[in-house]
């Protein structure tokens, strides 16, 4: 018979969407669960918990990271950006607007992960070609859109950002 | 009352969705985002045997784990789904016997999911193994009965047209093939879930569920649990994909509701991905043995189809999938072709596998694969071009309405036209030369086509058998509009499309309308979403409600303007006398009067502006159609198939929002690519599902789905608005066109594809090891 013992919680500090957050966690708690249930950031969605689908993607120190494959304590001291953090006040970013304009979402469940992964790509490469976009987002499963519209949205966002840079 | 005189501003336009803002910000609230103080969570102990007697279920250790609030077994939760028609009982938690891997046996209610899962590890289940029934042959032969009190064959039907045998025997040619579709499932990104609580203020029971139909769900729940429907509120928050699997009713929902009622605390269950693959309804799992009779020109005179549909362990509440899949597949066996004779025999059987239910298209993808398969087979046997065989068999425009050999009346469509257009788009004329050249270089190109018909908005669909839909419309005192529908959207953009229809009828801005759904307390009773019924039936209801509202507004305006109602026109948010835009009142002014300045209303008019409108379409079904054409290259070294070009010509009648229609096509084709090349739920010889993660059940990713080109044809339906449903056509047409293309590419090897999914190892076996799949 298994003897299960109560696990001591530890307090860690995460920098989430620009704010220092102290949170008391069990060492086995997933980062996705802590973001969602302890910090109330439910825009991070959990779909497979197996590291395959990319729905739970957040940016950890700028890198797209599957929050279902990280224990929260592993993220202690890291800088984390969730969909709530990437959204500008009441408005949408050029990338988010491009998603709406190109019908790059249907049920919206994979969308936060898609937006964050695409944002990380654009931050690194402001003018990616279609193949790089598909490669960069190939770890994010969408069951509704068939992807073409997402690729188009990311390309359009890149163009918008580029033309703004040129205007400046 | 005046009719629309101006061109619609929103209907037919690419209006961006009202849903998107919240979803893009991560502000959409899905089931797992529902949390209330004191909420408990459930984890299930599920059977790890496909067939066994339950000797002992020891939950003592689990009960004693700190943080565990309750442990439920069949004795503690004694509800049974009783299927009257098939005489099968399914205990919501397994009692005495388990019949598939994944069947819930014990529910653990705990302070949180971590503790609940810990406790599942402490439950000891002692099984006494029974020989599982896993193959169609075993099921048909009754080697053992899945339900001891009845034979495994639970549904059998035959349909033979008069003169079939004579026609079949008299034909100069005959050919046969066996088409097989393996088990697949919908895999919405959001898993299934349910939360229940007694509302502390009203004492009513509130059940949150990720589902396609609030009212169907409530009806099923109260029936099984013997509750009063006015004491139960069902709320469906944002749904993260459904695809049919969330139209079914599952046993877990009763366990969650029962736990919340008995414990007096809120309880939630969210399935994890492994549970989803084990216990969400599966789909397909059909065998079609087909024989076809034809003449020298490829004109087909008769088709015989013997079908075995495996429905798994129980007839899932909703409909047993095997019946639905075989029903649609054989009901539309002749597809878009004018074949006069059919002979159909169907056997639906139980087995020790997960219950089969709805997945987008239901039998459509299977039926289209059979239909396009026998057309390609005829071409192969005669050495003819497959397109020529389609041309001589297709229903022509002047033949509508067309009554098929299976007894369906097709309303007008553009079957032959859509094919010619798809061939033009994909460059069929030059392809055959290209193919010959490529073959000389050892490259195997192929082209495949599927001409499809999609029966849509059938009165009986996976959203229940409610042949109508309702919309309520409330013009608020400010002039803004609150609409409510019984539909159950899961990403199809109903908030936008219904608003587009209403906005045009009332000449207001689409942004002035909010469309509510997913709450039995506000949504009018309706069927929900399934069977591609939302635009056709729900859209019709929106039009009808808006027209009724328009009538009320016209009446008030006529009274105020001392004009006749017939002379009132609506334009730019204003009701005015025809031809005199200066003599008018804004909709907002009329609304204010209706609520707060009621002495100005006509004497026979009630204050307020609210309508409830129910729409029953004149036709019990309307048929969308179209053609998908695809060009592939098969790499016989790696067994991989590359899609070189994909075109879809779609005719769904009047388009409300082309952007949304195209999104449905893109998504359906992607699922079709998954169905054809990746997705298979595999069982081992003991009935263990071996594909229990997304690393094993493979879904198409961004690198697997190519760009596609779409063109629209418009043949309006006879229903209000002229809409036809189209949510399923692209998954119906995708797999057959891809199969056809692979067959075509591998013709030099004598390969003829009859099974999906087509995996790389199959292609290598067929081409390298010469394991020929010859028809």
PDB file of C-alpha atoms in Angstrom, chain B residues 375-577:
ATOM      1  CA  UNK B 375     -16.067   5.220 -59.123  1.00  0.00           C
ATOM      2  CA  UNK B 376     -12.259   4.968 -59.173  1.00  0.00           C
ATOM      3  CA  UNK B 377     -12.572   1.198 -59.151  1.00  0.00           C
ATOM      4  CA  UNK B 378     -14.744   1.259 -62.276  1.00  0.00           C
ATOM      5  CA  UNK B 379     -12.210   3.540 -63.976  1.00  0.00           C
ATOM      6  CA  UNK B 380      -9.362   1.244 -62.978  1.00  0.00           C
ATOM      7  CA  UNK B 381     -11.161  -1.843 -64.312  1.00  0.00           C
ATOM      8  CA  UNK B 382     -12.012  -0.187 -67.618  1.00  0.00           C
ATOM      9  CA  UNK B 383      -8.668   1.590 -67.996  1.00  0.00           C
ATOM     10  CA  UNK B 384     -10.529   4.888 -68.193  1.00  0.00           C
ATOM     11  CA  UNK B 385      -9.744   8.261 -66.717  1.00  0.00           C
ATOM     12  CA  UNK B 386     -11.552   8.492 -63.320  1.00  0.00           C
ATOM     13  CA  UNK B 387     -12.900  11.916 -64.291  1.00  0.00           C
ATOM     14  CA  UNK B 388     -14.602  10.460 -67.367  1.00  0.00           C
ATOM     15  CA  UNK B 389     -16.379   7.908 -65.196  1.00  0.00           C
ATOM     16  CA  UNK B 390     -17.557  10.713 -62.917  1.00  0.00           C
ATOM     17  CA  UNK B 391     -18.779  12.745 -65.898  1.00  0.00           C
ATOM     18  CA  UNK B 392     -21.013   9.988 -67.224  1.00  0.00           C
ATOM     19  CA  UNK B 393     -22.553   9.312 -63.819  1.00  0.00           C
ATOM     20  CA  UNK B 394     -23.009  12.755 -62.275  1.00  0.00           C
ATOM     21  CA  UNK B 395     -26.480  14.211 -61.710  1.00  0.00           C
ATOM     22  CA  UNK B 396     -26.958  17.128 -64.071  1.00  0.00           C
ATOM     23  CA  UNK B 397     -28.468  20.502 -63.273  1.00  0.00           C
ATOM     24  CA  UNK B 398     -31.755  19.844 -65.120  1.00  0.00           C
ATOM     25  CA  UNK B 399     -32.398  16.701 -63.044  1.00  0.00           C
ATOM     26  CA  UNK B 400     -33.145  18.495 -59.753  1.00  0.00           C
ATOM     27  CA  UNK B 401     -34.945  17.852 -57.525  1.00  0.00           C
ATOM     28  CA  UNK B 402     -33.366  14.437 -57.799  1.00  0.00           C
ATOM     29  CA  UNK B 403     -34.593  11.387 -55.926  1.00  0.00           C
ATOM     30  CA  UNK B 404     -31.694   9.049 -55.224  1.00  0.00           C
ATOM     31  CA  UNK B 405     -31.960   5.267 -55.308  1.00  0.00           C
ATOM     32  CA  UNK B 406     -31.782   5.349 -51.519  1.00  0.00           C
ATOM     33  CA  UNK B 407     -34.826   7.600 -51.401  1.00  0.00           C
ATOM     34  CA  UNK B 408     -33.325  11.016 -50.658  1.00  0.00           C
ATOM     35  CA  UNK B 409     -34.603  14.063 -52.474  1.00  0.00           C
ATOM     36  CA  UNK B 410     -31.723  16.342 -53.371  1.00  0.00           C
ATOM     37  CA  UNK B 411     -32.681  19.979 -53.752  1.00  0.00           C
ATOM     38  CA  UNK B 412     -30.906  21.888 -56.529  1.00  0.00           C
ATOM     39  CA  UNK B 413     -27.129  21.920 -56.439  1.00  0.00           C
ATOM     40  CA  UNK B 414     -24.165  22.279 -58.757  1.00  0.00           C
ATOM     41  CA  UNK B 415     -22.611  18.831 -58.715  1.00  0.00           C
ATOM     42  CA  UNK B 416     -21.272  18.595 -62.252  1.00  0.00           C
ATOM     43  CA  UNK B 417     -20.440  22.314 -62.433  1.00  0.00           C
ATOM     44  CA  UNK B 418     -18.440  22.167 -59.213  1.00  0.00           C
ATOM     45  CA  UNK B 419     -16.336  19.328 -60.576  1.00  0.00           C
ATOM     46  CA  UNK B 420     -15.578  21.069 -63.847  1.00  0.00           C
ATOM     47  CA  UNK B 421     -14.637  24.214 -61.934  1.00  0.00           C
ATOM     48  CA  UNK B 422     -12.366  22.307 -59.561  1.00  0.00           C
ATOM     49  CA  UNK B 423     -10.663  20.594 -62.508  1.00  0.00           C
ATOM     50  CA  UNK B 424     -10.098  23.950 -64.165  1.00  0.00           C
ATOM     51  CA  UNK B 425      -8.623  25.406 -60.993  1.00  0.00           C
ATOM     52  CA  UNK B 426      -6.232  22.533 -60.445  1.00  0.00           C
ATOM     53  CA  UNK B 427      -5.176  22.399 -64.094  1.00  0.00           C
ATOM     54  CA  UNK B 428      -6.450  18.932 -64.853  1.00  0.00           C
ATOM     55  CA  UNK B 429      -5.949  19.306 -68.607  1.00  0.00           C
ATOM     56  CA  UNK B 430      -2.193  19.469 -68.312  1.00  0.00           C
ATOM     57  CA  UNK B 431      -1.831  17.173 -65.338  1.00  0.00           C
ATOM     58  CA  UNK B 432      -1.856  13.839 -67.169  1.00  0.00           C
ATOM     59  CA  UNK B 433       1.158  14.867 -69.272  1.00  0.00           C
ATOM     60  CA  UNK B 434       2.913  16.084 -66.150  1.00  0.00           C
ATOM     61  CA  UNK B 435       2.209  12.754 -64.505  1.00  0.00           C
ATOM     62  CA  UNK B 436       3.640  10.747 -67.402  1.00  0.00           C
ATOM     63  CA  UNK B 437       6.804  12.864 -67.420  1.00  0.00           C
ATOM     64  CA  UNK B 438       7.233  12.560 -63.662  1.00  0.00           C
ATOM     65  CA  UNK B 439       6.840   8.791 -63.772  1.00  0.00           C
ATOM     66  CA  UNK B 440       9.688   8.612 -66.272  1.00  0.00           C
ATOM     67  CA  UNK B 441      11.844  10.246 -63.590  1.00  0.00           C
ATOM     68  CA  UNK B 442      10.637   7.850 -60.906  1.00  0.00           C
ATOM     69  CA  UNK B 443       8.333  10.415 -59.296  1.00  0.00           C
ATOM     70  CA  UNK B 444       4.788   9.378 -58.482  1.00  0.00           C
ATOM     71  CA  UNK B 445       2.247  12.144 -58.872  1.00  0.00           C
ATOM     72  CA  UNK B 446      -1.458  11.601 -58.501  1.00  0.00           C
ATOM     73  CA  UNK B 447      -4.637  13.565 -58.690  1.00  0.00           C
ATOM     74  CA  UNK B 448      -7.792  12.822 -56.754  1.00  0.00           C
ATOM     75  CA  UNK B 449     -11.261  14.238 -56.771  1.00  0.00           C
ATOM     76  CA  UNK B 450     -14.271  13.984 -54.528  1.00  0.00           C
ATOM     77  CA  UNK B 451     -17.617  15.317 -55.641  1.00  0.00           C
ATOM     78  CA  UNK B 452     -19.631  15.484 -52.446  1.00  0.00           C
ATOM     79  CA  UNK B 453     -23.159  16.049 -51.258  1.00  0.00           C
ATOM     80  CA  UNK B 454     -23.642  17.078 -47.653  1.00  0.00           C
ATOM     81  CA  UNK B 455     -27.095  16.565 -46.189  1.00  0.00           C
ATOM     82  CA  UNK B 456     -27.353  19.515 -43.822  1.00  0.00           C
ATOM     83  CA  UNK B 457     -29.785  20.849 -41.296  1.00  0.00           C
ATOM     84  CA  UNK B 458     -31.510  17.500 -41.082  1.00  0.00           C
ATOM     85  CA  UNK B 459     -34.258  17.631 -38.526  1.00  0.00           C
ATOM     86  CA  UNK B 460     -32.660  14.728 -36.766  1.00  0.00           C
ATOM     87  CA  UNK B 461     -29.024  15.400 -36.116  1.00  0.00           C
ATOM     88  CA  UNK B 462     -26.493  14.897 -33.363  1.00  0.00           C
ATOM     89  CA  UNK B 463     -28.047  17.994 -31.797  1.00  0.00           C
ATOM     90  CA  UNK B 464     -31.200  16.030 -31.168  1.00  0.00           C
ATOM     91  CA  UNK B 465     -34.338  15.645 -33.192  1.00  0.00           C
ATOM     92  CA  UNK B 466     -35.690  19.137 -32.713  1.00  0.00           C
ATOM     93  CA  UNK B 467     -36.685  20.283 -36.193  1.00  0.00           C
ATOM     94  CA  UNK B 468     -36.710  23.968 -35.341  1.00  0.00           C
ATOM     95  CA  UNK B 469     -34.586  26.621 -33.741  1.00  0.00           C
ATOM     96  CA  UNK B 470     -35.567  29.663 -31.761  1.00  0.00           C
ATOM     97  CA  UNK B 471     -34.244  33.178 -31.373  1.00  0.00           C
ATOM     98  CA  UNK B 472     -35.416  35.748 -28.892  1.00  0.00           C
ATOM     99  CA  UNK B 473     -34.834  39.375 -29.660  1.00  0.00           C
ATOM    100  CA  UNK B 474     -35.040  42.237 -27.245  1.00  0.00           C
ATOM    101  CA  UNK B 475     -34.672  45.760 -28.477  1.00  0.00           C
ATOM    102  CA  UNK B 476     -33.368  47.481 -25.376  1.00  0.00           C
ATOM    103  CA  UNK B 477     -34.713  50.949 -24.441  1.00  0.00           C
ATOM    104  CA  UNK B 478     -31.453  52.411 -25.767  1.00  0.00           C
ATOM    105  CA  UNK B 479     -31.981  50.878 -29.198  1.00  0.00           C
ATOM    106  CA  UNK B 480     -29.273  48.266 -28.748  1.00  0.00           C
ATOM    107  CA  UNK B 481     -30.268  44.674 -29.361  1.00  0.00           C
ATOM    108  CA  UNK B 482     -29.923  41.591 -27.197  1.00  0.00           C
ATOM    109  CA  UNK B 483     -30.590  38.371 -29.053  1.00  0.00           C
ATOM    110  CA  UNK B 484     -30.514  34.878 -27.645  1.00  0.00           C
ATOM    111  CA  UNK B 485     -30.321  31.535 -29.398  1.00  0.00           C
ATOM    112  CA  UNK B 486     -30.580  27.892 -28.482  1.00  0.00           C
ATOM    113  CA  UNK B 487     -27.637  27.078 -30.746  1.00  0.00           C
ATOM    114  CA  UNK B 488     -24.412  25.871 -29.176  1.00  0.00           C
ATOM    115  CA  UNK B 489     -21.422  27.415 -30.931  1.00  0.00           C
ATOM    116  CA  UNK B 490     -17.931  26.008 -30.477  1.00  0.00           C
ATOM    117  CA  UNK B 491     -15.956  28.348 -32.683  1.00  0.00           C
ATOM    118  CA  UNK B 492     -18.260  28.711 -35.692  1.00  0.00           C
ATOM    119  CA  UNK B 493     -18.886  32.402 -35.018  1.00  0.00           C
ATOM    120  CA  UNK B 494     -22.631  32.342 -34.406  1.00  0.00           C
ATOM    121  CA  UNK B 495     -22.512  35.559 -32.401  1.00  0.00           C
ATOM    122  CA  UNK B 496     -21.350  37.286 -35.549  1.00  0.00           C
ATOM    123  CA  UNK B 497     -23.362  35.544 -38.254  1.00  0.00           C
ATOM    124  CA  UNK B 498     -26.682  35.801 -36.427  1.00  0.00           C
ATOM    125  CA  UNK B 499     -25.941  39.460 -35.703  1.00  0.00           C
ATOM    126  CA  UNK B 500     -25.226  40.020 -39.411  1.00  0.00           C
ATOM    127  CA  UNK B 501     -28.669  38.691 -40.344  1.00  0.00           C
ATOM    128  CA  UNK B 502     -30.481  40.667 -37.658  1.00  0.00           C
ATOM    129  CA  UNK B 503     -28.564  43.866 -38.425  1.00  0.00           C
ATOM    130  CA  UNK B 504     -29.593  43.791 -42.071  1.00  0.00           C
ATOM    131  CA  UNK B 505     -33.263  43.188 -41.316  1.00  0.00           C
ATOM    132  CA  UNK B 506     -33.353  46.091 -38.874  1.00  0.00           C
ATOM    133  CA  UNK B 507     -30.875  48.339 -40.713  1.00  0.00           C
ATOM    134  CA  UNK B 508     -28.721  48.705 -37.624  1.00  0.00           C
ATOM    135  CA  UNK B 509     -24.998  48.228 -37.153  1.00  0.00           C
ATOM    136  CA  UNK B 510     -23.810  44.714 -36.452  1.00  0.00           C
ATOM    137  CA  UNK B 511     -21.924  46.093 -33.442  1.00  0.00           C
ATOM    138  CA  UNK B 512     -25.230  47.158 -31.858  1.00  0.00           C
ATOM    139  CA  UNK B 513     -26.213  43.521 -31.380  1.00  0.00           C
ATOM    140  CA  UNK B 514     -25.094  41.044 -28.774  1.00  0.00           C
ATOM    141  CA  UNK B 515     -26.004  37.386 -29.265  1.00  0.00           C
ATOM    142  CA  UNK B 516     -26.319  35.308 -26.102  1.00  0.00           C
ATOM    143  CA  UNK B 517     -26.240  31.536 -26.025  1.00  0.00           C
ATOM    144  CA  UNK B 518     -25.405  28.661 -23.754  1.00  0.00           C
ATOM    145  CA  UNK B 519     -27.680  29.249 -20.775  1.00  0.00           C
ATOM    146  CA  UNK B 520     -31.038  27.562 -20.358  1.00  0.00           C
ATOM    147  CA  UNK B 521     -32.151  30.520 -18.233  1.00  0.00           C
ATOM    148  CA  UNK B 522     -31.824  32.911 -21.176  1.00  0.00           C
ATOM    149  CA  UNK B 523     -31.665  30.808 -24.324  1.00  0.00           C
ATOM    150  CA  UNK B 524     -34.957  29.806 -25.928  1.00  0.00           C
ATOM    151  CA  UNK B 525     -35.507  26.055 -26.146  1.00  0.00           C
ATOM    152  CA  UNK B 526     -33.718  24.775 -29.211  1.00  0.00           C
ATOM    153  CA  UNK B 527     -31.724  21.949 -30.657  1.00  0.00           C
ATOM    154  CA  UNK B 528     -28.221  23.318 -30.392  1.00  0.00           C
ATOM    155  CA  UNK B 529     -25.437  22.907 -32.888  1.00  0.00           C
ATOM    156  CA  UNK B 530     -24.825  19.708 -34.823  1.00  0.00           C
ATOM    157  CA  UNK B 531     -25.473  18.253 -38.227  1.00  0.00           C
ATOM    158  CA  UNK B 532     -24.673  21.609 -39.833  1.00  0.00           C
ATOM    159  CA  UNK B 533     -28.007  23.051 -38.797  1.00  0.00           C
ATOM    160  CA  UNK B 534     -27.012  26.381 -37.268  1.00  0.00           C
ATOM    161  CA  UNK B 535     -26.983  28.715 -40.263  1.00  0.00           C
ATOM    162  CA  UNK B 536     -29.931  27.096 -41.981  1.00  0.00           C
ATOM    163  CA  UNK B 537     -32.303  26.624 -39.061  1.00  0.00           C
ATOM    164  CA  UNK B 538     -30.803  29.024 -36.510  1.00  0.00           C
ATOM    165  CA  UNK B 539     -30.227  31.627 -39.199  1.00  0.00           C
ATOM    166  CA  UNK B 540     -33.819  31.208 -40.322  1.00  0.00           C
ATOM    167  CA  UNK B 541     -34.957  31.800 -36.748  1.00  0.00           C
ATOM    168  CA  UNK B 542     -32.841  34.956 -36.525  1.00  0.00           C
ATOM    169  CA  UNK B 543     -34.359  36.247 -39.757  1.00  0.00           C
ATOM    170  CA  UNK B 544     -37.861  35.437 -38.582  1.00  0.00           C
ATOM    171  CA  UNK B 545     -37.348  37.120 -35.207  1.00  0.00           C
ATOM    172  CA  UNK B 546     -35.829  40.194 -36.813  1.00  0.00           C
ATOM    173  CA  UNK B 547     -38.727  40.415 -39.268  1.00  0.00           C
ATOM    174  CA  UNK B 548     -41.226  40.216 -36.432  1.00  0.00           C
ATOM    175  CA  UNK B 549     -39.342  42.954 -34.626  1.00  0.00           C
ATOM    176  CA  UNK B 550     -39.296  44.985 -37.791  1.00  0.00           C
ATOM    177  CA  UNK B 551     -43.062  44.617 -38.012  1.00  0.00           C
ATOM    178  CA  UNK B 552     -43.465  46.006 -34.510  1.00  0.00           C
ATOM    179  CA  UNK B 553     -41.172  48.928 -35.272  1.00  0.00           C
ATOM    180  CA  UNK B 554     -42.994  49.615 -38.535  1.00  0.00           C
ATOM    181  CA  UNK B 555     -46.270  49.674 -36.661  1.00  0.00           C
ATOM    182  CA  UNK B 556     -45.005  52.228 -34.131  1.00  0.00           C
ATOM    183  CA  UNK B 557     -43.372  54.344 -36.828  1.00  0.00           C
ATOM    184  CA  UNK B 558     -46.522  54.287 -38.990  1.00  0.00           C
ATOM    185  CA  UNK B 559     -48.586  55.363 -36.006  1.00  0.00           C
ATOM    186  CA  UNK B 560     -46.222  58.223 -35.151  1.00  0.00           C
ATOM    187  CA  UNK B 561     -45.860  59.342 -38.765  1.00  0.00           C
ATOM    188  CA  UNK B 562     -49.536  58.883 -39.576  1.00  0.00           C
ATOM    189  CA  UNK B 563     -48.557  56.695 -42.479  1.00  0.00           C
ATOM    190  CA  UNK B 564     -49.458  53.216 -43.536  1.00  0.00           C
ATOM    191  CA  UNK B 565     -47.253  50.380 -42.211  1.00  0.00           C
ATOM    192  CA  UNK B 566     -46.637  49.239 -45.766  1.00  0.00           C
ATOM    193  CA  UNK B 567     -45.020  52.564 -46.530  1.00  0.00           C
ATOM    194  CA  UNK B 568     -42.418  52.360 -43.768  1.00  0.00           C
ATOM    195  CA  UNK B 569     -38.866  51.736 -44.933  1.00  0.00           C
ATOM    196  CA  UNK B 570     -35.820  50.950 -42.853  1.00  0.00           C
ATOM    197  CA  UNK B 571     -32.502  52.476 -43.696  1.00  0.00           C
ATOM    198  CA  UNK B 572     -29.363  53.433 -41.749  1.00  0.00           C
ATOM    199  CA  UNK B 573     -30.899  52.783 -38.355  1.00  0.00           C
ATOM    200  CA  UNK B 574     -34.040  54.726 -39.123  1.00  0.00           C
ATOM    201  CA  UNK B 575     -37.664  53.941 -40.003  1.00  0.00           C
ATOM    202  CA  UNK B 576     -39.114  56.471 -42.411  1.00  0.00           C
ATOM    203  CA  UNK B 577     -41.872  56.923 -44.925  1.00  0.00           C
TER     204      UNK B 577
END
